[in-house]
mmCIF file of C-alpha atoms in Angstrom:
data_model
loop_
_atom_site.group_PDB
_atom_site.id
_atom_site.type_symbol
_atom_site.label_atom_id
_atom_site.label_comp_id
_atom_site.label_asym_id
_atom_site.label_seq_id
_atom_site.Cartn_x
_atom_site.Cartn_y
_atom_site.Cartn_z
ATOM 1 C CA MET K 16 0.000 0.000 0.000
ATOM 2 C CA ARG K 17 2.852 2.379 0.831
ATOM 3 C CA LEU K 18 4.437 1.745 -2.563
ATOM 4 C CA LEU K 19 1.127 2.385 -4.301
ATOM 5 C CA GLY K 20 0.694 5.558 -2.299
ATOM 6 C CA ARG K 21 4.118 6.779 -3.333
ATOM 7 C CA TRP K 22 3.389 6.126 -7.000
ATOM 8 C CA LEU K 23 0.095 7.985 -6.722
ATOM 9 C CA LEU K 24 1.859 10.892 -5.017
ATOM 10 C CA LEU K 25 4.494 11.002 -7.743
ATOM 11 C CA ALA K 26 1.777 10.920 -10.394
ATOM 12 C CA VAL K 27 -0.027 13.846 -8.757
ATOM 13 C CA ILE K 28 3.203 15.831 -8.411
ATOM 14 C CA GLY K 29 4.031 15.117 -12.063
ATOM 15 C CA ALA K 30 0.584 16.282 -13.178
ATOM 16 C CA VAL K 31 0.865 19.489 -11.137
ATOM 17 C CA LEU K 32 4.344 20.224 -12.510
ATOM 18 C CA LEU K 33 3.077 19.651 -16.060
ATOM 19 C CA GLN K 34 0.259 22.147 -15.527
ATOM 20 C CA LEU K 35 2.697 24.683 -14.088
ATOM 21 C CA PHE K 36 4.923 24.197 -17.126
ATOM 22 C CA PHE K 37 2.001 24.792 -19.484
ATOM 23 C CA VAL K 38 0.835 27.854 -17.558
ATOM 24 C CA GLY K 39 4.389 29.202 -17.603
ATOM 25 C CA ARG K 40 4.569 28.761 -21.373
ATOM 26 C CA ILE K 41 1.266 30.591 -21.783
ATOM 27 C CA ALA K 42 2.330 33.401 -19.458
ATOM 28 C CA LEU K 43 5.508 33.822 -21.503
ATOM 29 C CA THR K 44 3.449 34.504 -24.639
ATOM 30 C CA VAL K 45 2.081 37.657 -23.030
ATOM 31 C CA LEU K 46 5.309 39.367 -24.068
ATOM 32 C CA VAL K 47 7.149 36.891 -26.310
ATOM 33 C CA ASP K 48 5.988 35.878 -29.782
ATOM 34 C CA PRO K 49 6.365 32.065 -30.006
ATOM 35 C CA GLN K 50 8.527 30.962 -32.917
ATOM 36 C CA SER K 51 6.640 27.684 -33.339
ATOM 37 C CA THR K 52 3.912 25.544 -31.802
ATOM 38 C CA THR K 53 3.784 21.882 -30.832
ATOM 39 C CA PHE K 54 1.600 21.155 -33.852
ATOM 40 C CA GLU K 55 3.948 22.996 -36.216
ATOM 41 C CA ARG K 56 6.955 21.070 -34.908
ATOM 42 C CA SER K 57 5.171 17.729 -35.317
ATOM 43 C CA GLU K 58 4.114 18.700 -38.836
ATOM 44 C CA ALA K 59 7.669 19.780 -39.688
ATOM 45 C CA TRP K 60 8.902 16.378 -38.536
ATOM 46 C CA ARG K 61 6.250 14.606 -40.620
ATOM 47 C CA LEU K 62 7.164 16.539 -43.755
ATOM 48 C CA ALA K 63 10.884 16.039 -43.189
ATOM 49 C CA SER K 64 10.401 12.276 -42.758
ATOM 50 C CA GLN K 65 8.683 12.246 -46.153
ATOM 51 C CA GLY K 66 11.501 14.196 -47.755
ATOM 52 C CA GLU K 67 9.409 17.354 -48.183
ATOM 53 C CA LEU K 68 10.969 20.726 -47.433
ATOM 54 C CA ARG K 69 7.872 22.902 -47.870
ATOM 55 C CA TRP K 70 7.570 25.341 -44.997
ATOM 56 C CA SER K 71 6.368 28.935 -44.714
ATOM 57 C CA GLN K 72 5.533 30.969 -41.623
ATOM 58 C CA GLN K 73 6.223 34.650 -40.932
ATOM 59 C CA TRP K 74 5.051 36.465 -37.827
ATOM 60 C CA ARG K 75 2.907 39.566 -38.296
ATOM 61 C CA ASP K 76 1.692 41.810 -35.492
ATOM 62 C CA TYR K 77 -2.035 42.252 -34.967
ATOM 63 C CA GLY K 78 -2.122 45.579 -36.821
ATOM 64 C CA GLN K 79 -0.310 44.066 -39.827
ATOM 65 C CA ILE K 80 -3.100 41.566 -40.473
ATOM 66 C CA SER K 81 -6.159 42.668 -42.426
ATOM 67 C CA ASP K 82 -9.259 43.310 -40.329
ATOM 68 C CA GLN K 83 -11.107 41.547 -43.139
ATOM 69 C CA LEU K 84 -9.323 38.311 -42.265
ATOM 70 C CA LYS K 85 -9.943 38.761 -38.547
ATOM 71 C CA ARG K 86 -13.654 39.265 -39.184
ATOM 72 C CA ALA K 87 -13.829 36.356 -41.621
ATOM 73 C CA VAL K 88 -12.148 33.934 -39.221
ATOM 74 C CA ILE K 89 -14.379 34.975 -36.342
ATOM 75 C CA ALA K 90 -17.510 34.745 -38.522
ATOM 76 C CA SER K 91 -16.516 31.310 -39.798
ATOM 77 C CA GLU K 92 -14.892 29.676 -36.782
ATOM 78 C CA ASP K 93 -16.202 31.343 -33.629
ATOM 79 C CA ASP K 94 -18.786 34.107 -33.912
ATOM 80 C CA GLY K 95 -19.008 34.448 -30.128
ATOM 81 C CA PHE K 96 -15.249 34.848 -29.694
ATOM 82 C CA THR K 97 -15.281 38.254 -27.995
ATOM 83 C CA ASN K 98 -18.023 37.273 -25.550
ATOM 84 C CA HIS K 99 -17.375 33.731 -24.339
ATOM 85 C CA GLU K 100 -14.820 32.717 -21.703
ATOM 86 C CA GLY K 101 -13.020 30.213 -23.897
ATOM 87 C CA VAL K 102 -15.622 27.510 -24.491
ATOM 88 C CA ASP K 103 -18.910 27.595 -26.388
ATOM 89 C CA TRP K 104 -20.777 24.814 -24.584
ATOM 90 C CA GLU K 105 -23.800 24.964 -26.888
ATOM 91 C CA ALA K 106 -21.615 24.584 -29.991
ATOM 92 C CA MET K 107 -19.840 21.614 -28.411
ATOM 93 C CA GLU K 108 -23.177 19.979 -27.609
ATOM 94 C CA ARG K 109 -24.436 20.477 -31.169
ATOM 95 C CA ALA K 110 -21.200 19.035 -32.572
ATOM 96 C CA TRP K 111 -21.479 16.033 -30.227
ATOM 97 C CA GLU K 112 -25.047 15.363 -31.381
ATOM 98 C CA ARG K 113 -24.120 15.620 -35.072
ATOM 99 C CA ASN K 114 -21.127 13.320 -34.648
ATOM 100 C CA THR K 115 -23.199 10.764 -32.725
ATOM 101 C CA LYS K 116 -25.816 10.709 -35.495
ATOM 102 C CA ALA K 117 -23.095 10.333 -38.138
ATOM 103 C CA GLU K 118 -21.579 7.371 -36.267
ATOM 104 C CA GLN K 119 -25.007 5.747 -35.883
ATOM 105 C CA ALA K 120 -25.691 6.152 -39.594
ATOM 106 C CA ALA K 121 -22.314 4.574 -40.391
ATOM 107 C CA ALA K 122 -23.098 1.640 -38.087
ATOM 108 C CA GLU K 123 -26.478 1.135 -39.767
ATOM 109 C CA ARG K 124 -24.864 1.105 -43.219
ATOM 110 C CA ALA K 125 -22.323 -1.441 -42.013
ATOM 111 C CA ALA K 126 -25.092 -3.649 -40.574
ATOM 112 C CA LYS K 127 -26.852 -3.595 -43.960
ATOM 113 C CA GLU K 128 -23.501 -4.344 -45.673
ATOM 114 C CA LEU K 129 -23.731 -1.125 -47.667
ATOM 115 C CA PRO K 130 -20.558 0.644 -48.896
ATOM 116 C CA ALA K 131 -18.930 2.648 -46.128
ATOM 117 C CA ARG K 132 -18.893 6.434 -46.307
ATOM 118 C CA PRO K 133 -16.325 8.667 -44.589
ATOM 119 C CA ILE K 134 -17.601 10.005 -41.280
ATOM 120 C CA LYS K 135 -17.329 13.786 -41.121
ATOM 121 C CA ILE K 136 -16.341 14.644 -37.562
ATOM 122 C CA ARG K 137 -17.522 18.163 -36.724
ATOM 123 C CA GLY K 138 -15.874 20.223 -34.043
ATOM 124 C CA GLY K 139 -17.369 22.777 -31.708
ATOM 125 C CA SER K 140 -14.053 24.224 -30.639
ATOM 126 C CA THR K 141 -13.591 27.956 -30.180
ATOM 127 C CA ILE K 142 -10.606 29.902 -31.466
ATOM 128 C CA THR K 143 -9.121 29.762 -27.961
ATOM 129 C CA GLN K 144 -9.521 25.982 -27.793
ATOM 130 C CA GLN K 145 -7.904 25.570 -31.198
ATOM 131 C CA LEU K 146 -4.999 27.740 -30.083
ATOM 132 C CA ALA K 147 -4.585 25.718 -26.880
ATOM 133 C CA LYS K 148 -4.437 22.489 -28.880
ATOM 134 C CA ASN K 149 -2.029 23.762 -31.529
ATOM 135 C CA LEU K 150 0.209 25.682 -29.156
ATOM 136 C CA LEU K 151 0.959 22.991 -26.597
ATOM 137 C CA LEU K 152 -0.764 19.665 -27.309
ATOM 138 C CA SER K 153 -0.604 16.722 -29.682
ATOM 139 C CA GLY K 154 -3.220 16.038 -32.333
ATOM 140 C CA GLU K 155 -4.556 12.833 -30.770
ATOM 141 C CA ARG K 156 -8.274 12.555 -29.987
ATOM 142 C CA THR K 157 -8.710 11.262 -26.430
ATOM 143 C CA LEU K 158 -10.796 12.357 -23.462
ATOM 144 C CA LEU K 159 -7.601 13.017 -21.482
ATOM 145 C CA ARG K 160 -6.240 15.324 -24.173
ATOM 146 C CA LYS K 161 -9.601 17.071 -24.477
ATOM 147 C CA GLY K 162 -9.601 17.634 -20.732
ATOM 148 C CA GLN K 163 -6.111 19.102 -20.891
ATOM 149 C CA GLU K 164 -7.228 21.315 -23.772
ATOM 150 C CA LEU K 165 -10.005 22.765 -21.614
ATOM 151 C CA VAL K 166 -7.567 23.513 -18.785
ATOM 152 C CA LEU K 167 -5.226 25.329 -21.178
ATOM 153 C CA THR K 168 -8.147 27.147 -22.787
ATOM 154 C CA PHE K 169 -9.181 28.668 -19.474
ATOM 155 C CA ALA K 170 -5.533 29.537 -18.724
ATOM 156 C CA LEU K 171 -5.241 31.348 -22.073
ATOM 157 C CA GLU K 172 -8.417 33.310 -21.394
ATOM 158 C CA ARG K 173 -7.234 34.315 -17.909
ATOM 159 C CA LEU K 174 -3.687 35.304 -18.843
ATOM 160 C CA LEU K 175 -4.054 36.778 -22.335
ATOM 161 C CA SER K 176 -6.324 39.368 -23.898
ATOM 162 C CA LYS K 177 -8.725 38.389 -26.679
ATOM 163 C CA ARG K 178 -6.644 40.502 -29.049
ATOM 164 C CA ARG K 179 -3.477 38.568 -28.162
ATOM 165 C CA ILE K 180 -5.255 35.218 -28.462
ATOM 166 C CA LEU K 181 -6.461 36.099 -31.961
ATOM 167 C CA GLU K 182 -3.002 37.404 -32.917
ATOM 168 C CA LEU K 183 -1.365 34.133 -31.837
ATOM 169 C CA TYR K 184 -4.015 32.070 -33.573
ATOM 170 C CA LEU K 185 -3.743 33.906 -36.891
ATOM 171 C CA ASN K 186 0.048 33.635 -36.877
ATOM 172 C CA HIS K 187 0.190 29.886 -36.278
ATOM 173 C CA VAL K 188 -2.951 28.240 -37.647
ATOM 174 C CA GLU K 189 -2.406 25.788 -40.519
ATOM 175 C CA TRP K 190 -3.494 26.908 -44.004
ATOM 176 C CA GLY K 191 -2.045 24.116 -46.137
ATOM 177 C CA THR K 192 0.874 21.705 -46.292
ATOM 178 C CA GLY K 193 3.727 23.559 -44.611
ATOM 179 C CA VAL K 194 1.746 26.818 -44.720
ATOM 180 C CA PHE K 195 1.227 28.393 -41.299
ATOM 181 C CA GLY K 196 -0.123 31.776 -40.341
ATOM 182 C CA ALA K 197 -1.925 34.597 -42.131
ATOM 183 C CA GLU K 198 1.112 36.065 -43.882
ATOM 184 C CA ALA K 199 2.235 32.742 -45.344
ATOM 185 C CA ALA K 200 -1.333 31.926 -46.424
ATOM 186 C CA ALA K 201 -1.889 35.307 -48.093
ATOM 187 C CA ARG K 202 1.334 34.998 -50.075
ATOM 188 C CA HIS K 203 0.793 31.329 -50.911
ATOM 189 C CA TYR K 204 -2.729 31.726 -52.271
ATOM 190 C CA PHE K 205 -2.961 35.363 -53.380
ATOM 191 C CA ARG K 206 0.638 36.587 -53.771
ATOM 192 C CA LYS K 207 0.093 39.500 -51.406
ATOM 193 C CA SER K 208 0.612 40.349 -47.735
ATOM 194 C CA ALA K 209 -1.894 39.561 -44.999
ATOM 195 C CA ALA K 210 -2.517 43.303 -44.614
ATOM 196 C CA GLN K 211 -3.798 43.572 -48.200
ATOM 197 C CA LEU K 212 -6.425 40.813 -48.220
ATOM 198 C CA SER K 213 -9.862 41.716 -49.554
ATOM 199 C CA ALA K 214 -13.101 40.568 -47.943
ATOM 200 C CA TRP K 215 -13.549 37.821 -50.545
ATOM 201 C CA GLU K 216 -9.971 36.550 -50.202
ATOM 202 C CA ALA K 217 -10.231 36.610 -46.411
ATOM 203 C CA ALA K 218 -13.492 34.658 -46.507
ATOM 204 C CA ARG K 219 -11.973 31.965 -48.729
ATOM 205 C CA LEU K 220 -9.049 31.559 -46.341
ATOM 206 C CA ALA K 221 -11.396 31.364 -43.357
ATOM 207 C CA VAL K 222 -13.511 28.659 -44.984
ATOM 208 C CA MET K 223 -10.377 26.572 -45.563
ATOM 209 C CA LEU K 224 -9.467 26.364 -41.885
ATOM 210 C CA PRO K 225 -11.272 23.157 -40.859
ATOM 211 C CA ARG K 226 -9.635 21.241 -43.763
ATOM 212 C CA PRO K 227 -6.762 23.345 -45.119
ATOM 213 C CA ARG K 228 -4.848 20.564 -46.887
ATOM 214 C CA TYR K 229 -8.031 19.285 -48.534
ATOM 215 C CA PHE K 230 -9.009 22.691 -49.925
ATOM 216 C CA GLU K 231 -5.428 23.470 -50.921
ATOM 217 C CA GLN K 232 -5.766 20.648 -53.432
ATOM 218 C CA ARG K 233 -9.270 21.787 -54.485
ATOM 219 C CA PRO K 234 -9.087 25.578 -54.934
ATOM 220 C CA ARG K 235 -12.036 25.532 -57.368
ATOM 221 C CA SER K 236 -14.322 23.669 -54.967
ATOM 222 C CA ALA K 237 -17.955 24.765 -55.334
ATOM 223 C CA TYR K 238 -18.421 24.432 -51.577
ATOM 224 C CA LEU K 239 -15.451 26.730 -50.945
ATOM 225 C CA SER K 240 -16.935 29.464 -53.137
ATOM 226 C CA GLN K 241 -20.482 29.092 -51.814
ATOM 227 C CA ARG K 242 -19.414 29.067 -48.184
ATOM 228 C CA ALA K 243 -17.117 32.071 -48.777
ATOM 229 C CA ARG K 244 -20.110 34.066 -50.038
ATOM 230 C CA VAL K 245 -21.978 33.235 -46.843
ATOM 231 C CA ILE K 246 -19.034 34.324 -44.697
ATOM 232 C CA VAL K 247 -18.673 37.624 -46.578
ATOM 233 C CA GLY K 248 -22.283 38.341 -45.692
ATOM 234 C CA ARG K 249 -21.670 37.610 -42.006
ATOM 235 C CA MET K 250 -18.409 39.521 -41.645
ATOM 236 C CA ARG K 251 -19.989 42.899 -40.893
ATOM 237 C CA ALA K 252 -21.552 41.483 -37.761
ATOM 238 C CA ALA K 253 -18.270 39.959 -36.553
ATOM 239 C CA GLU K 254 -16.972 41.809 -33.480
ATOM 240 C CA LEU K 255 -13.215 42.377 -33.274
ATOM 241 C CA PRO K 256 -11.309 42.439 -29.976
#
């Protein structure tokens, strides 16, 4: 029993130290612009292992990124960004219900021996949650990782301003294979800086975010154009931090 107690104590101490490390990393970003994220480093390793050298990411301060892109991303990814405290519980519940129905439909097709269809997993994550995941966590989908994501999300909201959270997000979010951040995306797709993006260009980039590598290979996708038109119409209502 004593040995078990010691192991449990060590596990608790390790968990506490890990949280302190994460909080320290987040606190550091108040003043220091991170050069890379955990997700970016894992993606760099993946590309390198495949012999690919594609990589583009240039930091741009908040004022050097088009307000059109900020509005488009908020309208597309998290329209309650300036008002919530890190998590949109209703959006998460809706995503859970949609994913459950999709899994049930897939199970029914399998039972009837019908051809399988890809299950589209929908997320209800806010911009802050996405930043927490990309900044410090792996891409695995487990309840433990999701729980850690929530802890980091609340830490980000407590330690950083909404403006800083959006600045970090826009500088490190993936926009294609080896393409990270608004500046790299603007130059990759439109041959211009992130400060010069039009409303239409910003909307197209925002729509790409859930599946950037997929849409990078399908720039003429009808869905991409249709959804971009919808986002352009919603951008005026998007509130900037």
